[in-house]
Amino acid sequence: MAEEKENIQFELTDELIERVELLIEQKNDKELRKLLNEFHYADIAEILDEVDLEEAMYVIKLLDSETTSDVLMELDEDNREKVLRNLSAKEIAEEIEELDTDDAADIIAELPENRQQEVISQIEDEEHKAEITELLAYDEDTAGGLMAKELVKVYETWTVAGCLRRIRGQAKDVTRVHSIYVVNKQNKLIGRLSLKDLIVAKSDEKIADIYITSVDYVYVDEDVEDVAKVMSKYDLEAIPVVDENMTLLGRITIDDIVDVLKEEADKDYQLAAGITSDVEADDSIWELTKARLPWLLIGMFGGIGAASIINGFSDAMLKFPALLMFIPLIQATAGNVGVQSSAIVVQGLANDTIDGNILNRLLKEFMLGLVNGLAIACVVLVISHFAFNTTYHESLTICIALIAVIIMAALIGTFIPIFLDKRGIDAAVATGPFITTSNDVFGILMYFMIAKFILGF
Amino acid sequence: MAEEKENIQFELTDELIERVELLIEQKNDKELRKLLNEFHYADIAEILDEVDLEEAMYVIKLLDSETTSDVLMELDEDNREKVLRNLSAKEIAEEIEELDTDDAADIIAELPENRQQEVISQIEDEEHKAEITELLAYDEDTAGGLMAKELVKVYETWTVAGCLRRIRGQAKDVTRVHSIYVVNKQNKLIGRLSLKDLIVAKSDEKIADIYITSVDYVYVDEDVEDVAKVMSKYDLEAIPVVDENMTLLGRITIDDIVDVLKEEADKDYQLAAGITSDVEADDSIWELTKARLPWLLIGMFGGIGAASIINGFSDAMLKFPALLMFIPLIQATAGNVGVQSSAIVVQGLANDTIDGNILNRLLKEFMLGLVNGLAIACVVLVISHFAFNTTYHESLTICIALIAVIIMAALIGTFIPIFLDKRGIDAAVATGPFITTSNDVFGILMYFMIAKFILGF
């Protein structure tokens, strides 16, 4: 069992990094080992993420594989890839022997096709090898891709005493025992027990008499996001994974779910900001450009669209130059309202808090847009009149346009995510630049049409 | 221990709700109890969130408080408030008796001041009452506000056998035993044990010989977000809470942290979308307006600012009307780039993945802006020339302005969040409308200044 070091006080200081780098340079293995063994593997990973590859490799070869395997899992993905490239298949296999099957499979999955078999063949523990190979077969976005084979299971026919005796054996391979799964002779999941129940029970009782028949489970092909929803809804810390015959295949623990939830949140956040692929601030300019340029181009075409609309009304521009001053206002407001509406819908869809039919929701957004629109229009009416002494008709045009645009933006921002969601498309793409751009174009078009109607040109 | 019902198949259908409503109308308690006892309390809560208050109250009075107390915790906050208003202090106290101290304290904290004391005084279990009162004293955003008093602790002097015997007693009040905390005579935390270790150990061994001295812990006044970071970084499922003297006060479990992480993510997402307070799609129009109008007003003033800039260059407008067509393009691009840059920085700050000094980061964004800017400028150059037959100088103006504006937006979007973070302000407010608005204004100003320089007016 991996000992967790006391580590709240851990802080990644430049001094610490320099100290490590110095010890590496001096090849002072004794001191280095002494220093690093003070830290939790997650902290060692943070240090190695800061030093350069050669230094990281030096540390990884220095520490025992029990530690380094955990460190590998915590490394930044790019760095892990570099490190793995510098390890032989044999060395990687040694690390893998130390890892739980789910982590082991994740590591292997990250290797290039050609190396995967090479590494697997080097794993000595045949059972471990077989289990990892099984896990590699599952799609990484399903319960099967997330689960570990390590679990504690007992047969209903056992007694509490016999159970405890046998569990001692199984438990050694399991870092944390959440639940004990009860199976019948056919290895089908029929219930669960907590270690607590086992301890509280009398030693001569039969498992069949004390186990809890109601047990949560997920199917091996269930989507990870759904697994996350189930586990957080029911406050589960582990959930067994079964196939369609209820055969017990593995278990998923909450710490993996925490990671899933964080990745989901980060992804949605980036999509809302118009970043298409998962990038970090420290990624290369090229990666960041790939992630950012697409939306910028979409926004550009929106801008071009707006330009041709304005161009189409060029005669009006010359008659009523005052109108042009307020294009940015119309555009900005449309964009902001659209993003607000869509964000609320996207979040509601993600949290399953959106119910009722779509028409009611659109009606509500209509009212909301009306309220916000009136409030803003009043302020603009006053300012435009006094600060820009626009004519009565111009002011009227601007205010009515504002209200209309806000309502339209609210409706588009609400409708599109729901529409995409119904089509099975991730609604999260439907906020940010996407909404902003479409609202820019529609908003300006609407603005000129209203102007044409009121001012008549 | 609350039995978890098998519930993956649970689906909240209209039929189910109608069935429940019918049984309530018929006052068919037997059937209703039979039906609802099929479900997990989280599912019952989902049903009650759909029916109207009278019906919900009927169900809550019908089911035993062991179930309803859990249901209460899962209800939508607004609905819970309504339900609590309809329960007597005595009834609430009965529910509270069934809850863990952390949930109990949360419920009481939601009550109006005047009722809190009333309810507490009605709690019969004196120890429970004292513990809840203690928890109420802590700030809800600290470890103390999140922790529960329920935990299993043992003294280093006990033997494994004696330990198991005593744990049977303590464990009864603890829904899940994650870790067993080892304390010395002064009740100071000195280490931990897992139930597994205890089971694997020989019964005559002393705790002092088998416990793990390295234990993670948080201080009672630690910020919940930091607790969440620690627990997810070190994959902890529970963490003990201590005061400055290492006295063991309580423990925090991962399921509470999952909720914290989700709330955090939702909040940041909404802030990025320009929604100031935590709202849901189903909140009232008034609540939604309160949350949305502030940013819209800020955006409005940005728009007014842009208007006065354009107004200031009105003579140029008449000379080079083509320039005006591209204002939306400039504005949209500035907004999108700003949001992208700020989102990446905000996320990096939240995940502690941002290192290196601010200058390097700004330099990187400068390069990034240059690359993206050149790419977009090229496309625009072609389109503007052929589609809008702008003059060579006008096209040049637009392209240079685009590049300059993109770079500026990238820099502003990067700098502001970092600046706010250094000032201890939540950087998440610094994206979305905030960035968009500031970039709108600066972008248009820059556009005209560049135009003035190149075209000279």
Tab-separated table of C-alpha atoms in Angstrom, chain A residues 42-321:
chain	number	residue	atom	x	y	z
A	42	ALA	CA	2.270	13.631	-6.426
A	43	ASP	CA	4.731	16.206	-5.089
A	44	ILE	CA	7.711	14.432	-6.659
A	45	ALA	CA	5.790	14.554	-9.949
A	46	GLU	CA	5.348	18.317	-9.564
A	47	ILE	CA	9.094	18.668	-9.067
A	48	LEU	CA	9.914	16.501	-12.100
A	49	ASP	CA	7.480	18.531	-14.207
A	50	GLU	CA	9.751	21.526	-13.523
A	51	VAL	CA	13.197	20.062	-14.156
A	52	ASP	CA	14.412	19.088	-17.625
A	53	LEU	CA	14.097	15.617	-19.101
A	54	GLU	CA	17.595	14.355	-18.357
A	55	GLU	CA	17.206	15.330	-14.713
A	56	ALA	CA	13.757	13.756	-14.522
A	57	MET	CA	15.081	10.540	-16.057
A	58	TYR	CA	17.920	10.516	-13.527
A	59	VAL	CA	15.459	10.707	-10.633
A	60	ILE	CA	13.173	8.069	-12.115
A	61	LYS	CA	16.038	5.626	-12.550
A	62	LEU	CA	17.197	6.426	-9.010
A	63	LEU	CA	13.971	5.843	-7.073
A	64	ASP	CA	12.413	2.398	-6.666
A	65	SER	CA	9.710	1.514	-9.170
A	66	GLU	CA	7.057	1.377	-6.434
A	67	THR	CA	7.421	5.129	-6.099
A	68	THR	CA	8.253	6.018	-9.689
A	69	SER	CA	5.219	4.168	-11.061
A	70	ASP	CA	2.965	6.419	-8.991
A	71	VAL	CA	5.042	9.449	-9.937
A	72	LEU	CA	4.639	8.568	-13.631
A	73	MET	CA	0.855	8.593	-13.276
A	74	GLU	CA	0.943	12.097	-11.773
A	75	LEU	CA	3.314	13.621	-14.342
A	76	ASP	CA	2.017	16.117	-16.866
A	77	GLU	CA	0.915	14.047	-19.882
A	78	ASP	CA	3.466	15.581	-22.275
A	79	ASN	CA	6.278	14.973	-19.808
A	80	ARG	CA	5.129	11.414	-19.156
A	81	GLU	CA	5.220	10.751	-22.878
A	82	LYS	CA	8.811	12.041	-23.068
A	83	VAL	CA	9.863	9.961	-20.071
A	84	LEU	CA	8.264	6.802	-21.439
A	85	ARG	CA	10.056	7.342	-24.743
A	86	ASN	CA	13.307	7.218	-22.782
A	87	LEU	CA	12.469	3.994	-20.960
A	88	SER	CA	12.973	0.503	-22.392
A	89	ALA	CA	9.970	-1.811	-22.759
A	90	LYS	CA	11.432	-3.822	-19.878
A	91	GLU	CA	11.662	-0.741	-17.632
A	92	ILE	CA	8.108	0.345	-18.473
A	93	ALA	CA	6.874	-3.188	-17.746
A	94	GLU	CA	8.538	-2.984	-14.328
A	95	GLU	CA	6.702	0.250	-13.560
A	96	ILE	CA	3.474	-1.304	-14.759
A	97	GLU	CA	3.855	-4.280	-12.458
A	98	GLU	CA	3.549	-1.820	-9.584
A	99	LEU	CA	0.417	-0.085	-10.823
A	100	ASP	CA	-3.239	-0.967	-10.425
A	101	THR	CA	-4.670	-2.417	-13.625
A	102	ASP	CA	-6.588	0.763	-14.541
A	103	ASP	CA	-3.510	2.999	-14.292
A	104	ALA	CA	-1.373	0.345	-15.982
A	105	ALA	CA	-3.781	0.180	-18.916
A	106	ASP	CA	-3.849	3.984	-19.187
A	107	ILE	CA	-0.068	4.115	-19.385
A	108	ILE	CA	0.115	1.425	-22.056
A	109	ALA	CA	-2.687	3.065	-24.029
A	110	GLU	CA	-0.535	6.203	-24.224
A	111	LEU	CA	2.314	4.283	-25.868
A	112	PRO	CA	2.650	4.104	-29.640
A	113	GLU	CA	0.952	1.010	-31.105
A	114	ASN	CA	4.196	-0.773	-31.888
A	115	ARG	CA	5.508	-0.480	-28.305
A	116	GLN	CA	2.316	-1.566	-26.571
A	117	GLN	CA	2.693	-5.285	-27.375
A	118	GLU	CA	6.414	-5.123	-26.610
A	119	VAL	CA	5.727	-3.761	-23.116
A	120	ILE	CA	2.836	-6.122	-22.397
A	121	SER	CA	4.955	-9.128	-23.331
A	122	GLN	CA	7.536	-7.980	-20.768
A	123	ILE	CA	5.039	-8.056	-17.879
A	124	GLU	CA	5.933	-11.063	-15.749
A	125	ASP	CA	2.778	-11.386	-13.613
A	126	GLU	CA	0.561	-13.384	-16.006
A	127	GLU	CA	-2.700	-12.477	-14.240
A	128	HIS	CA	-1.801	-8.771	-14.230
A	129	LYS	CA	-0.913	-9.065	-17.917
A	130	ALA	CA	-4.218	-10.728	-18.777
A	131	GLU	CA	-6.235	-8.158	-16.837
A	132	ILE	CA	-4.439	-5.223	-18.454
A	133	THR	CA	-4.973	-6.707	-21.901
A	134	GLU	CA	-8.672	-7.053	-21.110
A	135	LEU	CA	-8.927	-3.411	-19.979
A	136	LEU	CA	-7.123	-2.159	-23.095
A	137	ALA	CA	-9.992	-3.584	-25.159
A	138	TYR	CA	-12.540	-1.138	-23.705
A	139	ASP	CA	-13.257	2.337	-25.089
A	140	GLU	CA	-11.614	4.889	-22.768
A	141	ASP	CA	-14.875	6.872	-22.522
A	142	THR	CA	-16.782	3.924	-21.082
A	143	ALA	CA	-16.980	2.392	-17.627
A	144	GLY	CA	-14.772	-0.414	-18.919
A	145	GLY	CA	-12.052	2.068	-19.826
A	146	LEU	CA	-12.155	3.589	-16.369
A	147	MET	CA	-12.512	0.516	-14.164
A	148	ALA	CA	-9.826	-1.438	-12.338
A	149	LYS	CA	-9.803	-5.189	-11.955
A	150	GLU	CA	-8.660	-4.895	-8.320
A	151	LEU	CA	-11.605	-5.510	-6.036
A	152	VAL	CA	-12.594	-7.584	-3.078
A	153	LYS	CA	-15.354	-10.108	-3.719
A	154	VAL	CA	-16.832	-12.844	-1.569
A	155	TYR	CA	-19.227	-15.719	-2.231
A	156	GLU	CA	-22.598	-15.710	-0.526
A	157	THR	CA	-21.868	-19.170	0.853
A	158	TRP	CA	-18.899	-18.041	2.965
A	159	THR	CA	-19.091	-17.302	6.708
A	160	VAL	CA	-18.012	-13.955	8.154
A	161	ALA	CA	-14.944	-15.561	9.695
A	162	GLY	CA	-13.929	-17.376	6.518
A	163	CYS	CA	-14.632	-14.191	4.648
A	164	LEU	CA	-12.297	-12.112	6.788
A	165	ARG	CA	-9.626	-14.771	6.410
A	166	ARG	CA	-9.904	-14.843	2.629
A	167	ILE	CA	-10.218	-11.063	2.353
A	168	ARG	CA	-6.832	-10.715	4.023
A	169	GLY	CA	-5.450	-12.319	0.902
A	170	GLN	CA	-7.379	-10.321	-1.694
A	171	ALA	CA	-7.110	-7.014	0.156
A	172	LYS	CA	-3.313	-6.972	-0.194
A	173	ASP	CA	-3.641	-6.027	-3.886
A	174	VAL	CA	-6.323	-3.426	-3.263
A	175	THR	CA	-5.157	0.000	-2.202
A	176	ARG	CA	-8.499	0.909	-0.709
A	177	VAL	CA	-11.335	-1.434	0.154
A	178	HIS	CA	-14.558	0.508	-0.430
A	179	SER	CA	-17.123	-2.189	-0.748
A	180	ILE	CA	-16.935	-5.929	-0.731
A	181	TYR	CA	-18.920	-7.332	-3.615
A	182	VAL	CA	-20.982	-10.441	-3.059
A	183	VAL	CA	-21.279	-12.853	-5.991
A	184	ASN	CA	-22.942	-16.198	-6.556
A	185	LYS	CA	-21.234	-19.313	-7.932
A	186	GLN	CA	-21.572	-17.961	-11.500
A	187	ASN	CA	-19.603	-14.846	-10.428
A	188	LYS	CA	-22.758	-12.744	-10.926
A	189	LEU	CA	-23.060	-9.677	-8.712
A	190	ILE	CA	-25.878	-10.224	-6.204
A	191	GLY	CA	-25.089	-7.695	-3.472
A	192	ARG	CA	-22.501	-5.889	-1.405
A	193	LEU	CA	-21.036	-5.583	2.064
A	194	SER	CA	-18.930	-2.920	3.679
A	195	LEU	CA	-15.907	-3.900	5.699
A	196	LYS	CA	-17.747	-2.210	8.540
A	197	ASP	CA	-20.710	-4.586	8.215
A	198	LEU	CA	-18.279	-7.467	8.237
A	199	ILE	CA	-16.585	-6.237	11.384
A	200	VAL	CA	-19.839	-5.458	13.117
A	201	ALA	CA	-21.226	-8.920	12.237
A	202	LYS	CA	-20.725	-12.072	14.315
A	203	SER	CA	-17.956	-14.300	12.980
A	204	ASP	CA	-20.132	-17.404	12.503
A	205	GLU	CA	-22.825	-15.626	10.449
A	206	LYS	CA	-23.187	-16.519	6.788
A	207	ILE	CA	-22.562	-13.827	4.198
A	208	ALA	CA	-25.878	-14.836	2.631
A	209	ASP	CA	-27.606	-13.653	5.821
A	210	ILE	CA	-25.896	-10.267	6.221
A	211	TYR	CA	-25.148	-8.929	2.745
A	212	ILE	CA	-27.121	-6.040	1.265
A	213	THR	CA	-29.003	-7.138	-1.854
A	214	SER	CA	-29.466	-3.625	-3.191
A	215	VAL	CA	-26.279	-2.614	-4.927
A	216	ASP	CA	-25.556	0.120	-7.441
A	217	TYR	CA	-23.705	-0.940	-10.547
A	218	VAL	CA	-22.932	0.287	-14.052
A	219	TYR	CA	-22.676	-1.642	-17.273
A	220	VAL	CA	-19.230	-1.959	-18.800
A	221	ASP	CA	-20.229	0.054	-21.896
A	222	GLU	CA	-21.833	2.903	-19.930
A	223	ASP	CA	-20.542	6.381	-20.804
A	224	VAL	CA	-18.107	7.733	-18.185
A	225	GLU	CA	-20.088	10.955	-17.837
A	226	ASP	CA	-23.159	8.925	-16.899
A	227	VAL	CA	-21.079	6.918	-14.431
A	228	ALA	CA	-19.912	10.205	-12.912
A	229	LYS	CA	-23.509	11.430	-12.649
A	230	VAL	CA	-24.649	8.238	-10.932
A	231	MET	CA	-21.745	8.185	-8.490
A	232	SER	CA	-22.053	11.818	-7.476
A	233	LYS	CA	-25.855	11.694	-7.344
A	234	TYR	CA	-25.803	8.704	-5.007
A	235	ASP	CA	-22.619	9.765	-3.184
A	236	LEU	CA	-20.887	6.503	-4.068
A	237	GLU	CA	-17.168	6.044	-3.516
A	238	ALA	CA	-16.898	2.960	-5.658
A	239	ILE	CA	-19.229	1.229	-8.045
A	240	PRO	CA	-18.993	-2.282	-9.484
A	241	VAL	CA	-18.935	-2.736	-13.258
A	242	VAL	CA	-20.851	-5.643	-14.774
A	243	ASP	CA	-21.637	-6.996	-18.232
A	244	GLU	CA	-25.191	-7.573	-19.500
A	245	ASN	CA	-25.270	-10.905	-17.600
A	246	MET	CA	-24.428	-9.161	-14.309
A	247	THR	CA	-21.023	-10.836	-14.306
A	248	LEU	CA	-18.723	-8.775	-12.073
A	249	LEU	CA	-15.926	-7.322	-14.250
A	250	GLY	CA	-14.314	-4.579	-12.155
A	251	ARG	CA	-14.923	-1.478	-10.093
A	252	ILE	CA	-14.620	2.258	-10.524
A	253	THR	CA	-13.494	4.454	-7.627
A	254	ILE	CA	-14.526	8.051	-6.924
A	255	ASP	CA	-11.008	9.475	-7.358
A	256	ASP	CA	-11.173	8.550	-11.046
A	257	ILE	CA	-14.586	10.204	-11.217
A	258	VAL	CA	-13.211	13.376	-9.658
A	259	ASP	CA	-10.735	13.536	-12.533
A	260	VAL	CA	-13.499	12.935	-15.078
A	261	LEU	CA	-15.610	15.721	-13.597
A	262	LYS	CA	-12.667	18.139	-13.654
A	263	GLU	CA	-11.796	17.302	-17.253
A	264	GLU	CA	-15.452	17.759	-18.249
A	265	ALA	CA	-15.656	21.122	-16.520
A	266	ASP	CA	-12.404	22.298	-18.083
A	267	LYS	CA	-13.542	21.176	-21.528
A	268	ASP	CA	-16.908	22.953	-21.297
A	269	TYR	CA	-15.206	26.054	-19.970
A	270	GLN	CA	-12.815	26.100	-22.901
A	271	LEU	CA	-15.545	25.430	-25.445
A	272	ALA	CA	-17.489	28.356	-24.017
A	273	ALA	CA	-14.384	30.473	-24.488
A	274	GLY	CA	-13.939	29.328	-28.081
A	275	ILE	CA	-11.065	26.931	-27.520
A	276	THR	CA	-11.655	23.769	-29.508
A	277	SER	CA	-9.202	21.236	-28.143
A	278	ASP	CA	-7.956	20.680	-24.617
A	279	VAL	CA	-4.948	22.963	-24.191
A	280	GLU	CA	-3.001	24.319	-21.243
A	281	ALA	CA	-1.357	27.693	-20.794
A	282	ASP	CA	2.036	25.994	-21.123
A	283	ASP	CA	1.341	24.254	-24.427
A	284	SER	CA	3.260	25.269	-27.540
A	285	ILE	CA	2.188	28.261	-29.626
A	286	TRP	CA	1.386	25.852	-32.440
A	287	GLU	CA	-0.942	23.752	-30.260
A	288	LEU	CA	-2.592	26.880	-28.898
A	289	THR	CA	-3.065	28.264	-32.407
A	290	LYS	CA	-4.672	25.025	-33.571
A	291	ALA	CA	-7.077	25.271	-30.644
A	292	ARG	CA	-7.868	28.958	-31.029
A	293	LEU	CA	-7.738	29.837	-34.732
A	294	PRO	CA	-10.860	27.901	-35.818
A	295	TRP	CA	-13.227	29.968	-33.704
A	296	LEU	CA	-11.440	33.158	-34.632
A	297	LEU	CA	-12.018	32.342	-38.290
A	298	ILE	CA	-15.702	31.709	-37.642
A	299	GLY	CA	-15.837	35.037	-35.833
A	300	MET	CA	-14.063	36.604	-38.796
A	301	PHE	CA	-16.644	35.377	-41.256
A	302	GLY	CA	-19.290	36.764	-38.936
A	303	GLY	CA	-17.501	40.098	-39.093
A	304	ILE	CA	-17.346	39.916	-42.873
A	305	GLY	CA	-21.067	39.119	-42.873
A	306	ALA	CA	-21.728	42.168	-40.726
A	307	ALA	CA	-19.580	44.234	-43.073
A	308	SER	CA	-21.614	43.245	-46.110
A	309	ILE	CA	-24.836	44.041	-44.248
A	310	ILE	CA	-23.553	47.506	-43.437
A	311	ASN	CA	-22.359	47.782	-46.999
A	312	GLY	CA	-25.871	46.930	-48.172
A	313	PHE	CA	-27.252	49.810	-46.158
A	314	SER	CA	-24.498	52.237	-47.173
A	315	ASP	CA	-26.923	54.831	-48.410
A	316	ALA	CA	-28.633	54.859	-45.029
A	317	MET	CA	-25.245	55.276	-43.349
A	318	LEU	CA	-24.702	58.563	-45.103
A	319	LYS	CA	-28.216	59.827	-44.282
A	320	PHE	CA	-28.118	58.800	-40.645
A	321	PRO	CA	-24.452	58.632	-39.556
